[in-house]
Amino acid sequence: MSNTKVNDFVVRFANVNGTGSASANFLFTKAIFRMGIPVTPKNIFPSNIQGLPTWYEVRVSEKGYLGRREGIDMMVAVNPQSMLNDVKAVKSGGYFLYDSSKKLHDQYIREDIHYIGIPLMTLCNEAYTDARQRQLFKNIVYVGALIALLDIEFKEVEGLLADQFQGKEKLIPSNIKALQLGIDYIHKNFKYPLDIRVERRNLLKDAIMMEGNAACGLGAVYAGATFAAWYPITPSTSVVEGFAEYAAEFRTDKITGKKNVAIVQAEDELAAIGMVIGANWNGARSFTATSGPGLSLMNEFLGLAYFAEIPTVLVDVQRTGPSTGMPTRTQQSDILEAAYASHGDTKHVLVFPSTPKECFELVADSFDLAEQLQTPVIVMIDLDLGMNDHVTPPLVWDDKREYKRGKVLSAADLEKIEKFGRYLDVDNDGITYRTIPGTHASKGSFFTRGTSRDEYAAYTEDSAAYQRNMDRLIKKWNTAKDMVPAPQVYNQKNNSENGILFFGTSQYAAEEAMDILKQEGIAMDAIRLRGFPFNKTVEDFVKSHKKVFVIEQNRDAQMKSLLMIELQADPNKLISVLNYDGMPITADNILKQITKNLSPSSKLN
């Protein structure tokens, strides 16, 4: 078939939240993944427990484009509440799979799409007697139908069921039966496979599928974190839950059976960050996780950690705001709040992972960075990265790696010092020497507070002493520029007068948009931010281009503002490419916004 699209389509499942569809939909995704084909799922769910519409969108891309794509090739619609909009979302020439146990109303009929009616409920009512089974297996039946329609290898689905029900093998036959119901119905009633289908490849090698939140939790374990305090909030809850699960496996004493970590669910976000700061002050590697509303509450304590210079790690899984906003939608809208959290003159180190692998690595690095700089480090991810499964290279850890604790004095070191100055800039880099309380019987730091002090930590309101301290903190900030994760530069030499700047999950769509622009003869240089403060590489990139398209997922161009504030960048050369509807940005969206601002000279020679 000349119009056949192999390994290049989007399927969206329209379900009811709380009906058990999630495991069935993931079964579909994982089967394609096991066939060696790049695939990316997006779980679009409401903020209530059950009853409202939920969607699960799966992109299959042989080219490895793992960003969200506009246009649905196959809609699996089993929710009457959303069906009218679900029909409208299908691309012309696409497919609409629905439960034909009841006749489809005329309002859902379009002349330009194909309909695949399967009596899901009727088939389940005839095959199963238990009401709950009928509901659950309806989801498995449509997966069976998709196996036939899209040419998915049945053996891969069988293998997944065997893995899923290991130790509960008696559940496997009923699931196989449901799959077969869907397969048989397609075989008897429809032409198959469709002109959109999958075909085995070997494109993934040793890649894995993982959520960013879980990777963050695992990164904290490997970083040597022994304490976590948190208050549950969507979408960051699974960061500490992941930490707890991995710590139970990797941080349990083999002899005593006791855990070597402590995890406290605090009464609120203020208490959580306060406990973390206290634990770090006392020498424990400690962290917390939150989202926008929690970050707002933590502002004052973050100011304390900045001013008292206490290592602190915070994972911020961003969601839409302000206020409660849309708790289960994604955004990159905490940038300015995180960078300047607290009142007064504060600046916080930020890191921006883009993949689960980077979540693992940069969270681990953040503990080193926080202790080396003696300051809060905030890991900025978002709901899309945190709560969705992503194809990522395997996580790797060097067992020879040693933790970088920074400038920590031992008892022997203190013995050699006549008078310890907690805030003395001995090395002229803005970073002072610290002690763990109790290291020495009489020397070192035992207490701290957020009031102004001199170089020896003595309380003072002397203006000159205060200003010296604030100037030293800026010196430390400049030192940090070469310590934070370096940006990824896509072209070592400039090929264009135009550049693209992006960070976090915008990477997926940005890279696809760059490929499309290149195919159209448009050259674009690119840089992906991985850390803040900005180093000279970022500054030079902005200065060397006439236009820099700043891609970010918020309304107010927060990263653009940060570039203007910190680099004094010309606002006329920074062109915003924005997305703030709560859904992950797409390459189509980026292309529309960039091309309308391009000059004819942007074409390749």
XYZ file of C-alpha atoms in Angstrom:
605
model
C 0.000 0.000 0.000
C 1.575 3.259 -1.105
C 0.059 5.279 1.753
C 1.162 2.894 4.472
C 2.777 4.641 7.463
C 5.105 2.259 9.246
C 6.232 3.201 12.766
C 5.032 6.781 12.384
C 1.665 7.581 13.950
C -0.156 8.757 17.078
C -2.779 6.782 18.998
C -4.892 8.429 21.680
C -6.975 6.487 24.203
C -9.997 8.333 25.580
C -10.988 6.684 28.866
C -12.758 7.356 32.148
C -10.445 8.030 35.076
C -10.399 5.194 37.616
C -11.583 2.387 35.313
C -8.309 0.463 35.141
C -7.406 1.619 31.650
C -3.894 2.812 32.591
C -2.365 -0.671 32.812
C -3.967 -1.744 29.532
C -2.743 1.365 27.717
C 0.772 0.929 29.070
C 0.675 -2.702 27.910
C 0.122 -1.356 24.384
C 3.031 1.096 24.705
C 5.463 -1.376 26.206
C 4.736 -3.991 23.497
C 5.783 -1.511 20.790
C 8.839 -0.565 22.849
C 9.835 -4.237 23.049
C 9.610 -4.432 19.273
C 12.563 -2.042 19.188
C 10.573 0.988 18.053
C 10.881 4.444 19.689
C 7.628 5.285 21.458
C 6.570 7.992 23.889
C 3.370 8.043 25.992
C 1.661 11.067 27.554
C -0.808 10.491 30.362
C -3.354 13.323 30.345
C -5.430 12.884 33.462
C -7.768 14.987 35.642
C -6.994 16.084 39.191
C -9.881 14.132 40.741
C -9.755 10.473 41.745
C -12.178 9.005 39.222
C -15.098 9.672 36.928
C -13.743 12.429 34.664
C -12.264 12.011 31.180
C -8.656 10.914 30.909
C -6.491 10.475 27.830
C -3.380 8.486 27.099
C -1.529 9.577 23.982
C 1.125 7.393 22.356
C 3.469 8.565 19.641
C 5.319 5.967 17.594
C 8.297 7.401 15.708
C 10.912 5.416 13.848
C 12.951 8.616 13.540
C 13.110 8.820 17.313
C 11.055 11.989 17.686
C 9.830 11.690 21.248
C 8.030 15.001 21.646
C 4.282 15.281 21.467
C 2.877 15.614 17.940
C -0.295 17.380 16.842
C -2.940 15.319 15.056
C -4.362 11.925 16.059
C -4.122 9.026 13.595
C -6.084 6.543 15.711
C -8.570 7.444 18.451
C -9.667 4.677 20.802
C -12.812 6.273 22.210
C -14.515 4.502 25.107
C -15.733 7.554 27.033
C -19.097 9.049 25.952
C -18.362 12.232 27.957
C -15.522 13.298 25.690
C -16.540 11.582 22.463
C -17.614 14.684 20.539
C -14.235 16.339 21.036
C -12.468 13.012 20.480
C -14.040 12.679 17.035
C -12.935 16.211 16.140
C -9.321 15.471 17.183
C -8.817 12.723 14.557
C -6.806 13.703 11.480
C -8.571 13.538 8.141
C -8.122 9.976 6.892
C -7.550 8.718 10.432
C -9.344 6.042 12.441
C -11.960 6.148 15.186
C -12.267 2.950 17.228
C -15.322 2.882 19.493
C -17.581 0.571 21.498
C -20.361 -0.388 19.085
C -22.455 -2.149 21.743
C -24.735 0.845 21.204
C -25.316 2.586 17.891
C -23.093 5.606 17.303
C -25.082 8.855 17.239
C -25.114 10.855 14.018
C -23.329 13.791 15.697
C -20.179 11.662 15.873
C -20.085 10.876 12.163
C -17.468 12.452 9.898
C -17.142 11.627 6.207
C -13.352 12.016 6.144
C -12.360 9.427 8.777
C -12.669 5.646 9.132
C -14.772 3.977 11.848
C -13.920 0.718 13.595
C -16.834 -0.388 15.732
C -16.186 -3.190 18.229
C -18.912 -4.266 20.697
C -16.535 -4.158 23.660
C -19.128 -4.296 26.420
C -21.206 -6.944 24.654
C -18.168 -9.165 24.185
C -17.200 -8.797 27.852
C -20.732 -9.393 29.124
C -20.849 -12.643 27.179
C -17.385 -13.788 28.286
C -17.300 -12.745 31.963
C -19.808 -12.822 34.816
C -18.088 -10.571 37.368
C -19.027 -6.885 36.934
C -15.542 -5.604 37.779
C -13.938 -8.056 35.356
C -16.289 -6.916 32.609
C -15.122 -3.331 33.104
C -11.420 -4.131 33.362
C -11.272 -6.583 30.494
C -13.032 -4.193 28.148
C -9.731 -2.311 28.124
C -7.790 -5.489 27.339
C -10.184 -6.337 24.488
C -9.407 -3.098 22.668
C -5.689 -3.761 23.140
C -6.283 -7.104 21.426
C -8.027 -5.307 18.578
C -5.048 -2.972 18.198
C -2.692 -5.953 18.109
C -4.471 -7.146 14.976
C -5.040 -3.721 13.418
C -1.491 -2.438 13.886
C 0.359 -5.751 13.482
C 1.807 -5.806 16.987
C 3.650 -9.022 17.797
C 1.473 -11.092 20.142
C 4.476 -12.767 21.770
C 5.624 -9.429 23.159
C 2.261 -8.852 24.840
C 2.346 -12.383 26.255
C 5.792 -11.718 27.674
C 4.614 -8.487 29.295
C 1.681 -10.256 30.933
C 4.042 -12.910 32.251
C 6.195 -10.188 33.779
C 3.239 -8.274 35.167
C 1.629 -11.285 36.834
C 4.735 -13.037 38.057
C 3.645 -14.943 41.156
C -0.010 -14.513 40.122
C 0.053 -16.689 37.028
C -3.597 -17.710 37.428
C -4.562 -14.195 36.204
C -2.790 -14.606 32.864
C -5.329 -16.859 31.040
C -8.241 -14.455 31.588
C -6.168 -11.591 30.159
C -5.114 -13.705 27.170
C -8.779 -14.558 26.633
C -9.686 -10.855 26.548
C -6.908 -10.088 24.082
C -8.056 -12.931 21.867
C -11.630 -11.600 21.892
C -10.390 -8.368 20.331
C -8.080 -10.085 17.874
C -10.752 -12.512 16.684
C -13.337 -9.772 16.224
C -10.978 -7.805 13.977
C -10.035 -10.913 12.008
C -13.692 -11.695 11.325
C -14.967 -8.197 10.607
C -12.228 -5.891 9.297
C -9.371 -5.720 6.828
C -6.113 -5.821 8.725
C -3.473 -4.598 9.328
C -4.308 -0.966 8.689
C -2.266 1.467 6.615
C -0.793 2.644 9.912
C 1.107 -0.172 11.566
C 4.273 -1.217 13.347
C 7.177 -3.271 12.117
C 9.984 -4.669 14.265
C 13.172 -2.642 14.398
C 16.356 -2.653 16.464
C 16.507 1.075 17.161
C 16.481 1.129 20.951
C 19.484 -1.075 21.769
C 19.771 -1.064 25.578
C 17.350 1.822 26.210
C 14.853 1.652 29.065
C 11.518 3.310 29.833
C 11.344 5.286 33.064
C 9.580 8.196 34.736
C 11.664 11.231 35.618
C 10.398 11.303 39.208
C 11.583 7.750 39.825
C 14.956 8.608 38.310
C 15.222 11.614 40.647
C 14.497 9.395 43.640
C 17.113 6.884 42.545
C 19.619 9.680 41.955
C 19.137 10.835 45.553
C 19.832 7.305 46.818
C 23.059 7.053 44.831
C 24.036 10.562 45.927
C 24.105 9.312 49.503
C 20.979 11.052 50.777
C 20.055 9.710 54.199
C 17.116 11.989 55.010
C 14.084 13.225 53.095
C 11.236 15.354 54.407
C 8.233 16.109 52.228
C 4.595 16.994 52.004
C 2.646 15.224 49.228
C 1.705 17.407 46.268
C 0.957 16.588 42.636
C 3.057 16.005 40.571
C 6.107 15.604 42.851
C 4.805 12.946 45.261
C 6.415 10.033 43.441
C 9.904 11.559 43.784
C 10.077 10.768 47.502
C 7.997 7.614 47.022
C 10.594 6.469 44.502
C 13.382 7.395 46.911
C 11.685 5.317 49.623
C 11.327 2.272 47.352
C 14.903 2.385 46.106
C 16.271 3.129 49.592
C 14.476 0.043 50.920
C 16.401 -1.996 48.365
C 19.784 -0.265 48.377
C 19.986 1.419 51.792
C 19.074 -1.439 54.123
C 21.790 -2.837 56.381
C 22.386 -6.437 55.312
C 23.246 -7.542 58.840
C 20.658 -5.747 60.988
C 17.945 -5.332 58.361
C 17.507 -1.716 59.436
C 17.114 1.088 56.912
C 19.966 3.581 56.701
C 17.642 6.425 55.750
C 14.913 8.420 57.462
C 11.866 9.697 55.591
C 9.423 12.084 57.255
C 6.059 13.177 55.884
C 5.868 16.651 57.384
C 2.722 18.587 58.280
C 3.307 21.036 55.424
C 5.910 22.258 52.951
C 7.377 24.786 55.396
C 8.136 22.083 57.929
C 9.559 19.829 55.211
C 12.132 22.323 53.934
C 12.952 23.361 57.504
C 13.752 19.762 58.443
C 15.884 19.372 55.329
C 17.913 22.494 56.127
C 18.404 21.297 59.698
C 19.533 17.868 58.574
C 22.007 19.320 56.087
C 23.347 21.713 58.731
C 24.093 18.667 60.862
C 25.954 16.910 58.064
C 23.335 14.615 56.559
C 22.721 14.696 52.832
C 19.059 15.660 52.736
C 16.463 16.759 50.202
C 12.803 17.452 49.559
C 10.493 17.595 46.548
C 7.545 19.826 45.759
C 5.693 21.713 43.027
C 4.778 25.373 42.474
C 2.481 25.988 45.462
C 4.952 24.249 47.775
C 7.845 26.252 46.341
C 5.916 29.433 47.157
C 5.586 28.331 50.777
C 9.261 27.365 50.975
C 10.541 30.794 49.906
C 11.459 32.109 53.352
C 13.373 28.981 54.345
C 15.207 28.999 50.997
C 16.309 32.533 51.837
C 17.620 31.257 55.180
C 19.601 28.480 53.471
C 21.032 30.989 50.972
C 22.038 33.542 53.607
C 23.215 31.089 56.278
C 24.906 29.096 53.453
C 23.514 25.661 54.144
C 23.549 22.947 51.431
C 19.992 22.091 50.408
C 18.591 20.064 47.497
C 15.032 20.617 46.259
C 13.340 18.891 43.323
C 10.634 21.115 41.822
C 8.248 19.215 39.530
C 6.490 22.095 37.818
C 2.782 22.194 37.019
C 0.428 24.882 35.744
C -0.318 27.821 38.016
C -0.863 30.255 39.517
C -2.648 29.184 42.704
C -4.006 25.644 42.369
C -4.046 26.052 38.601
C -4.270 22.733 36.769
C -2.437 20.325 39.106
C -2.177 17.535 36.539
C -0.962 19.595 33.587
C 2.622 20.471 32.721
C 4.418 23.809 32.514
C 7.817 25.463 32.982
C 6.439 28.331 35.016
C 8.460 28.355 38.261
C 11.656 29.682 36.689
C 11.708 33.182 38.162
C 10.234 32.089 41.486
C 12.932 29.458 41.907
C 15.816 31.629 40.699
C 15.071 34.439 43.148
C 13.124 32.628 45.876
C 12.797 34.631 49.113
C 12.791 38.345 49.814
C 15.900 40.488 49.619
C 18.786 39.847 47.232
C 18.872 36.108 46.654
C 20.024 33.978 43.725
C 19.603 30.208 43.624
C 21.417 27.581 41.579
C 19.078 25.757 39.177
C 19.642 22.626 37.092
C 17.465 21.586 34.138
C 17.325 17.854 33.281
C 15.682 16.835 30.007
C 15.569 13.037 30.297
C 15.209 10.452 33.066
C 18.924 9.705 32.683
C 19.687 13.352 33.331
C 17.250 13.362 36.255
C 19.306 10.568 37.803
C 22.651 12.173 37.043
C 21.849 15.805 37.791
C 20.066 15.037 41.065
C 23.174 13.151 42.184
C 25.362 16.023 40.983
C 23.147 18.517 42.815
C 24.095 17.058 46.193
C 27.770 17.573 45.358
C 27.054 21.046 44.011
C 25.002 22.090 47.040
C 27.767 21.066 49.420
C 30.573 22.541 47.351
C 28.742 25.876 47.086
C 27.000 25.683 50.489
C 23.722 26.868 49.017
C 20.337 25.562 47.831
C 20.277 23.774 44.482
C 16.855 23.429 42.856
C 16.314 20.694 40.258
C 13.758 22.011 37.756
C 11.727 19.331 35.996
C 8.039 19.314 35.040
C 5.027 17.013 35.125
C 5.688 15.753 31.600
C 9.171 14.544 32.505
C 8.298 13.581 36.060
C 5.139 11.519 35.638
C 5.355 10.177 32.084
C 7.431 7.233 30.911
C 10.271 8.213 28.593
C 12.672 6.196 26.484
C 16.096 6.896 27.935
C 19.600 5.424 27.882
C 20.318 3.117 30.826
C 21.340 4.725 34.102
C 25.029 4.284 34.867
C 26.892 4.862 38.129
C 30.638 4.728 38.751
C 31.135 2.828 42.007
C 34.527 4.511 42.379
C 32.913 7.925 42.481
C 33.488 9.848 45.694
C 31.082 12.425 47.058
C 32.277 16.024 46.885
C 31.565 17.442 50.329
C 33.276 20.754 49.633
C 35.164 22.819 52.175
C 34.454 20.890 55.394
C 37.012 21.172 58.185
C 37.896 18.190 60.355
C 38.817 18.303 64.058
C 42.470 18.162 63.053
C 41.976 21.090 60.679
C 40.349 23.123 63.439
C 43.219 22.414 65.814
C 45.560 24.140 63.393
C 43.390 27.274 63.250
C 43.753 29.871 65.978
C 40.303 31.367 65.351
C 37.738 29.795 63.017
C 35.905 32.260 60.780
C 32.788 30.656 59.348
C 32.344 33.399 56.753
C 35.959 34.197 55.952
C 36.769 34.054 52.236
C 40.133 32.345 52.593
C 40.483 31.235 48.939
C 39.056 34.376 47.336
C 36.325 32.413 45.511
C 33.451 33.471 47.734
C 33.126 29.987 49.235
C 33.956 29.778 52.932
C 34.924 26.829 55.110
C 32.299 25.099 57.228
C 32.194 22.481 59.953
C 29.750 19.792 60.950
C 28.410 20.604 64.455
C 30.209 18.545 67.089
C 33.324 17.941 65.010
C 35.444 19.679 67.665
C 34.673 20.187 71.345
C 35.149 23.953 71.280
C 35.850 25.106 67.733
C 33.663 25.295 64.661
C 30.018 26.140 64.070
C 27.326 24.840 66.392
C 24.459 27.220 65.599
C 23.373 29.471 62.748
C 20.647 31.999 62.056
C 19.428 34.274 59.315
C 20.530 37.595 60.747
C 23.403 39.723 59.510
C 26.829 38.723 60.854
C 30.516 39.372 60.401
C 33.171 37.008 59.055
C 33.295 35.181 62.390
C 29.519 34.614 62.495
C 29.041 37.231 65.216
C 25.736 39.083 64.999
C 26.109 42.616 63.694
C 24.089 45.293 61.974
C 27.177 47.107 60.832
C 26.515 48.269 57.283
C 30.047 47.619 56.069
C 30.055 44.053 57.401
C 26.682 43.354 55.798
C 27.824 44.707 52.452
C 31.072 42.707 52.559
C 29.017 39.570 53.094
C 26.623 40.325 50.239
C 29.537 41.084 47.918
C 31.150 37.768 48.852
C 27.918 35.922 48.035
C 28.024 37.462 44.551
C 31.644 36.343 44.206
C 30.487 32.828 45.092
C 27.707 33.165 42.509
C 30.285 33.964 39.835
C 32.353 30.973 40.955
C 29.256 28.806 40.517
C 28.998 29.718 36.828
C 31.774 27.247 35.985
C 30.494 24.590 38.380
C 26.872 24.161 37.286
C 26.098 21.687 34.457
C 27.398 23.075 31.164
C 24.946 23.762 28.330
C 24.684 21.481 25.319
C 25.791 23.335 22.182
C 24.525 21.761 18.971
C 26.925 23.520 16.573
C 30.495 24.224 17.634
C 30.699 26.955 14.991
C 27.874 29.306 14.113
C 26.057 28.309 10.926
C 23.369 30.942 11.126
C 22.559 34.440 12.275
C 19.691 32.845 14.214
C 19.821 30.621 17.275
C 17.397 28.524 19.295
C 17.659 28.306 23.084
C 15.671 25.802 25.120
C 15.751 23.658 28.248
C 14.035 20.727 29.956
C 11.361 18.780 28.102
C 11.229 21.373 25.310
C 14.280 19.522 23.981
C 12.172 16.811 22.330
C 10.051 19.154 20.219
C 12.883 21.640 19.636
C 15.189 19.019 18.116
C 12.414 17.796 15.816
C 11.643 21.369 14.741
C 15.339 21.943 14.005
C 15.401 18.863 11.748
C 12.345 20.056 9.845
C 13.819 23.539 9.404
C 17.033 22.010 8.106
C 15.079 19.939 5.567
C 13.493 23.185 4.399
C 16.902 24.778 3.939
C 16.873 26.914 7.072
C 19.989 26.858 9.227
C 19.593 27.314 12.974
C 22.209 27.117 15.709
C 20.997 25.783 19.049
C 21.878 25.596 22.713
C 20.194 23.667 25.532
C 20.502 25.123 29.006
C 21.356 22.689 31.792
C 22.236 25.043 34.614
C 21.843 28.504 36.137
C 23.744 30.800 36.705
C 24.564 31.160 33.015
C 28.191 30.642 32.072
C 30.183 32.342 29.328
C 29.082 29.800 26.717
C 25.476 30.929 27.115
C 26.471 34.587 27.097
C 28.545 34.174 23.935
C 25.745 32.258 22.195
C 23.265 35.064 22.804
C 25.747 37.776 21.781
C 26.785 36.038 18.551
C 23.302 35.797 17.004
C 21.018 38.495 15.632
C 17.963 36.602 16.825
C 17.675 34.000 19.566
C 14.382 32.118 19.789
C 13.798 31.284 23.442
C 11.527 28.238 23.708
C 9.724 27.862 27.017
C 6.457 26.546 28.373
C 4.966 29.489 30.249
C 3.028 32.651 29.403
C 5.364 35.342 30.678
C 8.647 34.364 28.975
C 10.362 33.731 32.284
C 13.601 32.331 30.885
C 13.822 35.255 28.481
C 13.481 37.570 31.487
C 16.232 35.674 33.293
C 18.549 36.105 30.283
C 17.804 39.820 30.182
C 18.384 40.262 33.922
C 21.525 38.156 34.297
C 23.237 38.758 30.946
C 21.818 42.208 30.176
C 20.801 40.642 26.869
C 19.161 42.882 24.303
C 15.420 42.174 24.576
C 14.987 42.986 20.873
C 17.067 39.974 19.813
C 15.313 37.536 22.176
C 12.196 36.191 20.439
C 9.816 34.234 22.657
C 8.408 30.887 21.523
C 5.790 30.123 24.151
C 3.386 27.338 25.067
C 1.195 27.480 28.178
C -1.914 25.364 27.578
C -0.788 22.697 30.037
C 0.145 20.240 27.296
C 3.730 19.485 26.224
C 4.937 21.784 23.470
C 4.998 20.360 19.926
C 7.382 20.810 17.003
C 4.448 22.119 14.937
C 3.882 24.893 17.457
C 7.572 25.818 17.525
C 7.774 25.925 13.735
C 4.758 28.222 13.417
C 6.204 30.709 15.871
C 9.739 30.636 14.488
C 8.982 30.827 10.762
C 6.832 33.947 11.104
C 9.840 35.726 12.636
C 12.500 34.556 10.166
C 14.078 36.782 7.545
C 14.804 35.605 3.953
C 18.539 35.586 4.734
C 17.964 32.645 7.085
C 17.907 30.270 4.114
C 20.928 28.047 3.582
C 23.142 28.881 0.617
